[in-house]
Amino acid sequence: MVESLDKELRAITREAEKGPRECDLLLQVRLLNGQSGWFYFQVEVQAQHDKHFARRVYVYNYRVFDRFGEDVCSLAILADTSASWRPDRHTWQRFGCCLDFRFPTVKLTDLRPRLAELETSSNPFAAFVSFHLWTQATRGKPRQRMTAKLNLTRGLYRRGLSRDQIHKLWRLLDWLMTLPPPYALQFGEKLAKYEQEDAVPYICMFEQRGIQKGLEQGRQEGLEQGLERGLEQGLEQGQLAEARRTVMTLLAARFGQVPAGLDETLAGQNDLDELRRLALRAAQVERLEDF
């Protein structure tokens, strides 16, 4: 049995001294072997070098112990790119008194040789690690990142995961592997083509799918209006209208509402590139307030 102690974690965080001392995850665990009592696991995730990291792990270990009066097992997940930085010990000795605190670590870069295995595993954490490693490998390389993101998205359907797991993992993938607007649009087009050709049962990329569909409908509407006003003008107007609707639809589908007055604001926007940018933002923001 595992229980997340979010409320207790916030309380411990408030009690901490000023500074970057925030425990990432605190779990209360009862073992399945019948052993009585609860055990506490403190998990720290660190994505960059910090010379005080080992000390911070120790500080939160004793704070949790002080609060619950039970032994605490600390674990660190090191998500940085350095092969040599591996903090796993906090020690000091003075006037005959000494402390030697050690904790196990997992270095995500060590898992790179097992990337092929991680990409097909049904374990959601394995999926996250593969996303993280590819994000690091494609930093500053938008074309390679687009290809990797497409392959990882396709791979979600081969992992034997539930529809809900696929959707949540893809949201994480989309957050990690952001793409510049031109590549994001290409990605949406390629994914829509994959969906059509392979007839996958569920694509959690409904945001990009909506953008792609909007662009296609915009072209069609533009052709129809072009019969009356000229092909070029009609195409542009159709694209603008559908791009505006795409922004509204994405926000309504994701958050259940749209900001007040947004329809009027969009109606006055005649820059198609800007509307496409807004559609991408509507698909990517985590909160409506951030749009």
Coordinates of C-alpha atoms in Angstrom, one line a residue:
M1 CA 0.0 0.0 0.0
V2 CA 1.4 3.4 -1.0
E3 CA 0.0 6.8 0.1
S4 CA 1.3 10.2 -1.1
L5 CA 1.7 12.7 1.7
D6 CA 1.2 15.9 -0.3
K7 CA -0.4 17.8 2.6
E8 CA 2.3 16.8 5.0
L9 CA 4.9 17.6 2.4
R10 CA 3.6 21.2 2.1
A11 CA 3.7 21.6 5.9
I12 CA 7.3 20.4 6.0
T13 CA 8.2 22.8 3.2
R14 CA 6.6 25.7 5.0
E15 CA 8.6 24.9 8.1
A16 CA 11.9 24.8 6.2
E17 CA 14.4 27.6 6.4
K18 CA 14.5 30.1 3.6
G19 CA 16.3 28.8 0.5
P20 CA 15.8 26.1 -2.2
R21 CA 14.7 23.3 0.1
E22 CA 11.7 21.6 -1.4
C23 CA 11.2 17.9 -1.2
D24 CA 9.8 16.6 -4.5
L25 CA 7.9 13.5 -3.3
L26 CA 7.0 11.9 0.1
L27 CA 5.5 8.5 0.2
Q28 CA 4.1 6.5 3.1
V29 CA 4.4 2.8 2.4
R30 CA 3.1 -0.4 4.0
L31 CA 5.1 -3.5 2.9
L32 CA 3.3 -6.5 1.4
N33 CA 5.3 -9.0 3.3
G34 CA 3.3 -8.6 6.4
Q35 CA 5.9 -6.5 8.2
S36 CA 4.1 -4.1 10.5
G37 CA 4.3 -0.4 10.5
W38 CA 4.7 2.3 7.9
F39 CA 7.9 3.3 6.1
Y40 CA 8.6 6.6 4.5
F41 CA 10.3 7.3 1.2
Q42 CA 11.6 10.7 0.2
V43 CA 12.3 11.2 -3.5
E44 CA 14.4 14.0 -4.9
V45 CA 14.6 14.8 -8.6
Q46 CA 17.6 17.0 -9.6
A47 CA 18.1 18.1 -13.2
Q48 CA 21.2 20.3 -12.8
H49 CA 24.4 20.4 -10.8
D50 CA 24.0 21.7 -7.2
K51 CA 26.9 21.4 -4.8
H52 CA 24.5 21.5 -1.9
F53 CA 22.2 18.8 -3.2
A54 CA 23.4 15.9 -0.9
R55 CA 23.0 18.2 2.1
R56 CA 19.5 19.1 1.0
V57 CA 18.6 15.4 0.8
Y58 CA 19.8 14.9 4.3
V59 CA 18.0 18.0 5.6
Y60 CA 14.7 16.7 4.3
N61 CA 15.4 13.2 5.6
Y62 CA 15.7 14.4 9.1
R63 CA 12.8 16.8 8.9
V64 CA 10.5 13.9 7.8
F65 CA 11.9 11.8 10.6
D66 CA 11.4 14.5 13.1
R67 CA 7.8 14.9 12.0
F68 CA 6.8 11.2 11.9
G69 CA 9.3 9.6 14.2
E70 CA 9.9 6.8 11.8
D71 CA 12.9 5.8 9.6
V72 CA 13.0 7.5 6.2
C73 CA 14.5 6.1 3.0
S74 CA 15.8 8.8 0.7
L75 CA 16.2 8.3 -3.1
A76 CA 17.6 10.7 -5.6
I77 CA 16.9 10.7 -9.4
L78 CA 19.6 12.6 -11.2
A79 CA 18.3 13.9 -14.5
D80 CA 21.2 16.1 -15.5
T81 CA 23.5 15.6 -18.5
S82 CA 26.8 15.3 -16.6
A83 CA 28.3 11.8 -16.5
S84 CA 30.5 12.5 -13.5
W85 CA 28.2 14.3 -11.1
R86 CA 26.8 11.6 -8.8
P87 CA 26.1 13.0 -5.3
D88 CA 25.1 10.1 -2.9
R89 CA 26.6 11.1 0.4
H90 CA 26.6 13.9 3.0
T91 CA 29.3 13.8 5.7
W92 CA 30.9 16.0 8.3
Q93 CA 33.2 15.5 11.2
R94 CA 34.2 17.9 14.0
F95 CA 35.4 17.7 17.6
G96 CA 34.9 13.9 17.7
C97 CA 31.4 14.1 16.3
C98 CA 30.7 12.8 12.8
L99 CA 27.8 12.2 10.3
D100 CA 27.9 9.9 7.3
F101 CA 24.5 10.0 5.5
R102 CA 24.3 7.9 2.3
F103 CA 21.4 7.5 -0.1
P104 CA 20.9 5.5 -3.4
T105 CA 20.7 7.4 -6.7
V106 CA 19.4 6.7 -10.2
K107 CA 21.3 8.4 -13.0
L108 CA 19.0 8.7 -16.0
T109 CA 21.9 9.1 -18.5
D110 CA 23.1 5.6 -17.4
L111 CA 19.9 4.2 -19.0
R112 CA 20.7 5.5 -22.5
P113 CA 22.1 2.1 -23.6
R114 CA 18.6 0.7 -22.8
L115 CA 16.7 3.3 -24.7
A116 CA 15.2 0.8 -27.1
E117 CA 13.9 -1.2 -24.2
L118 CA 12.5 1.9 -22.5
E119 CA 10.7 3.0 -25.7
T120 CA 8.6 -0.2 -25.8
S121 CA 8.1 -0.9 -22.1
S122 CA 4.5 -0.7 -20.6
N123 CA 6.0 1.0 -17.5
P124 CA 4.9 4.7 -17.6
F125 CA 8.1 5.7 -15.8
A126 CA 10.1 4.0 -18.6
A127 CA 8.2 6.1 -21.1
F128 CA 9.1 9.3 -19.1
V129 CA 12.8 8.3 -19.1
S130 CA 12.8 7.8 -22.8
F131 CA 11.1 11.2 -23.3
H132 CA 13.6 12.8 -21.1
L133 CA 16.7 11.3 -22.8
W134 CA 15.4 12.2 -26.3
T135 CA 14.7 15.7 -25.1
Q136 CA 18.3 16.1 -23.9
A137 CA 19.6 14.5 -27.1
T138 CA 17.7 16.9 -29.4
R139 CA 18.2 20.2 -27.6
G140 CA 18.9 22.8 -30.2
K141 CA 18.0 20.4 -33.0
P142 CA 14.4 21.1 -34.0
R143 CA 14.3 18.8 -37.0
Q144 CA 15.7 15.9 -35.1
R145 CA 13.4 16.7 -32.2
M146 CA 10.3 16.7 -34.5
T147 CA 11.3 13.2 -35.8
A148 CA 11.9 11.9 -32.3
K149 CA 8.7 13.3 -31.0
L150 CA 6.7 11.7 -33.8
N151 CA 8.4 8.3 -33.2
L152 CA 7.7 8.5 -29.5
T153 CA 4.1 9.4 -30.1
R154 CA 3.6 6.5 -32.4
G155 CA 5.3 4.3 -29.9
L156 CA 2.7 5.1 -27.2
Y157 CA 0.3 2.9 -29.0
R158 CA 2.6 -0.1 -28.9
R159 CA 3.2 0.0 -25.2
G160 CA 0.0 -1.8 -24.2
L161 CA -1.2 1.3 -22.2
S162 CA -4.7 2.4 -21.5
R163 CA -6.3 5.3 -23.3
D164 CA -6.0 7.5 -20.2
Q165 CA -2.3 6.6 -19.8
I166 CA -1.6 7.4 -23.4
H167 CA -3.2 10.8 -23.1
K168 CA -1.4 11.7 -19.9
L169 CA 2.0 10.5 -21.2
W170 CA 1.5 12.4 -24.4
R171 CA 0.8 15.6 -22.5
L172 CA 4.1 15.1 -20.7
L173 CA 5.9 14.4 -24.0
D174 CA 4.4 17.6 -25.5
W175 CA 5.5 19.6 -22.5
L176 CA 9.1 18.2 -22.6
M177 CA 9.7 18.3 -26.4
T178 CA 8.5 21.7 -27.4
L179 CA 8.9 22.6 -31.1
P180 CA 9.2 26.0 -32.8
P181 CA 6.0 26.9 -34.7
P182 CA 7.1 25.8 -38.2
Y183 CA 8.1 22.4 -36.9
A184 CA 5.1 22.1 -34.7
L185 CA 2.8 22.5 -37.7
Q186 CA 4.8 20.0 -39.7
F187 CA 4.6 17.6 -36.7
G188 CA 0.8 18.0 -36.7
E189 CA 0.5 17.3 -40.4
K190 CA 2.7 14.2 -40.1
L191 CA 0.8 12.9 -37.1
A192 CA -2.6 13.4 -38.9
K193 CA -1.3 11.5 -41.8
Y194 CA -0.1 8.7 -39.5
E195 CA -3.6 8.6 -37.9
Q196 CA -5.3 8.3 -41.2
E197 CA -3.0 5.6 -42.7
D198 CA -2.7 3.4 -39.6
A199 CA -6.3 3.9 -38.3
V200 CA -5.1 4.1 -34.7
P201 CA -8.0 4.0 -32.2
Y202 CA -7.2 7.1 -30.3
I203 CA -4.8 10.0 -30.9
C204 CA -4.4 12.1 -27.8
M205 CA -3.0 14.8 -30.1
F206 CA -6.5 16.3 -30.4
E207 CA -5.0 19.8 -30.2
Q208 CA -2.7 19.4 -33.2
R209 CA -5.4 17.4 -35.0
G210 CA -7.8 20.4 -34.5
I211 CA -5.2 22.8 -36.0
Q212 CA -4.7 20.5 -39.0
K213 CA -8.4 20.0 -39.5
G214 CA -8.9 23.8 -39.2
L215 CA -6.3 24.5 -41.8
E216 CA -7.9 22.0 -44.2
Q217 CA -11.4 23.3 -43.7
G218 CA -10.0 26.8 -44.1
R219 CA -8.6 25.9 -47.5
Q220 CA -12.0 24.4 -48.5
E221 CA -14.0 27.4 -47.3
G222 CA -11.5 29.6 -49.1
L223 CA -12.1 27.7 -52.4
E224 CA -15.9 28.1 -52.0
Q225 CA -15.7 31.8 -51.3
G226 CA -13.1 32.1 -54.1
L227 CA -15.8 31.3 -56.6
E228 CA -17.5 34.6 -55.7
R229 CA -14.6 36.9 -54.6
G230 CA -11.6 35.3 -56.3
L231 CA -9.7 32.2 -55.4
E232 CA -6.9 33.9 -53.4
Q233 CA -9.0 36.2 -51.3
G234 CA -11.5 33.4 -50.5
L235 CA -8.8 31.0 -49.5
E236 CA -7.3 33.5 -47.1
Q237 CA -10.7 34.4 -45.6
G238 CA -11.6 30.7 -45.1
Q239 CA -8.3 30.0 -43.4
L240 CA -8.7 33.1 -41.1
A241 CA -12.2 32.1 -40.1
E242 CA -11.3 28.5 -39.4
A243 CA -8.1 29.5 -37.5
R244 CA -10.2 31.7 -35.2
R245 CA -12.7 28.9 -34.6
T246 CA -9.8 26.5 -33.9
V247 CA -8.5 28.8 -31.1
M248 CA -11.9 29.0 -29.5
T249 CA -12.6 25.2 -29.9
L250 CA -9.3 24.2 -28.3
L251 CA -9.7 26.4 -25.3
A252 CA -13.3 25.3 -24.8
A253 CA -12.4 21.6 -25.1
R254 CA -9.5 21.8 -22.8
F255 CA -10.7 24.2 -20.1
G256 CA -14.5 24.2 -20.5
Q257 CA -14.6 28.0 -21.2
V258 CA -12.9 30.8 -23.1
P259 CA -11.7 34.2 -21.8
A260 CA -14.3 36.9 -21.9
G261 CA -14.1 39.0 -25.1
L262 CA -11.8 36.6 -26.9
D263 CA -14.2 36.1 -29.8
E264 CA -14.1 39.9 -30.5
T265 CA -10.4 40.0 -30.2
L266 CA -10.0 37.2 -32.7
A267 CA -12.5 38.7 -35.1
G268 CA -10.2 41.7 -35.3
Q269 CA -7.1 39.6 -36.0
N270 CA -6.4 39.2 -39.7
D271 CA -2.8 37.9 -39.5
L272 CA -3.0 34.1 -40.3
D273 CA 0.4 33.4 -38.8
E274 CA -0.5 35.1 -35.6
L275 CA -3.8 33.1 -35.4
R276 CA -1.8 29.9 -36.0
R277 CA 0.5 30.9 -33.2
L278 CA -2.5 31.5 -30.9
A279 CA -3.9 28.1 -31.8
L280 CA -0.6 26.4 -30.9
R281 CA -0.5 28.3 -27.6
A282 CA -4.1 27.2 -26.9
A283 CA -3.0 23.6 -27.4
Q284 CA 0.1 23.9 -25.1
V285 CA -0.7 26.1 -22.1
E286 CA -1.3 24.2 -18.9
R287 CA -3.8 26.8 -17.5
L288 CA -6.4 29.1 -19.1
E289 CA -4.8 32.0 -17.2
D290 CA -1.6 31.5 -19.1
F291 CA -3.2 32.0 -22.5

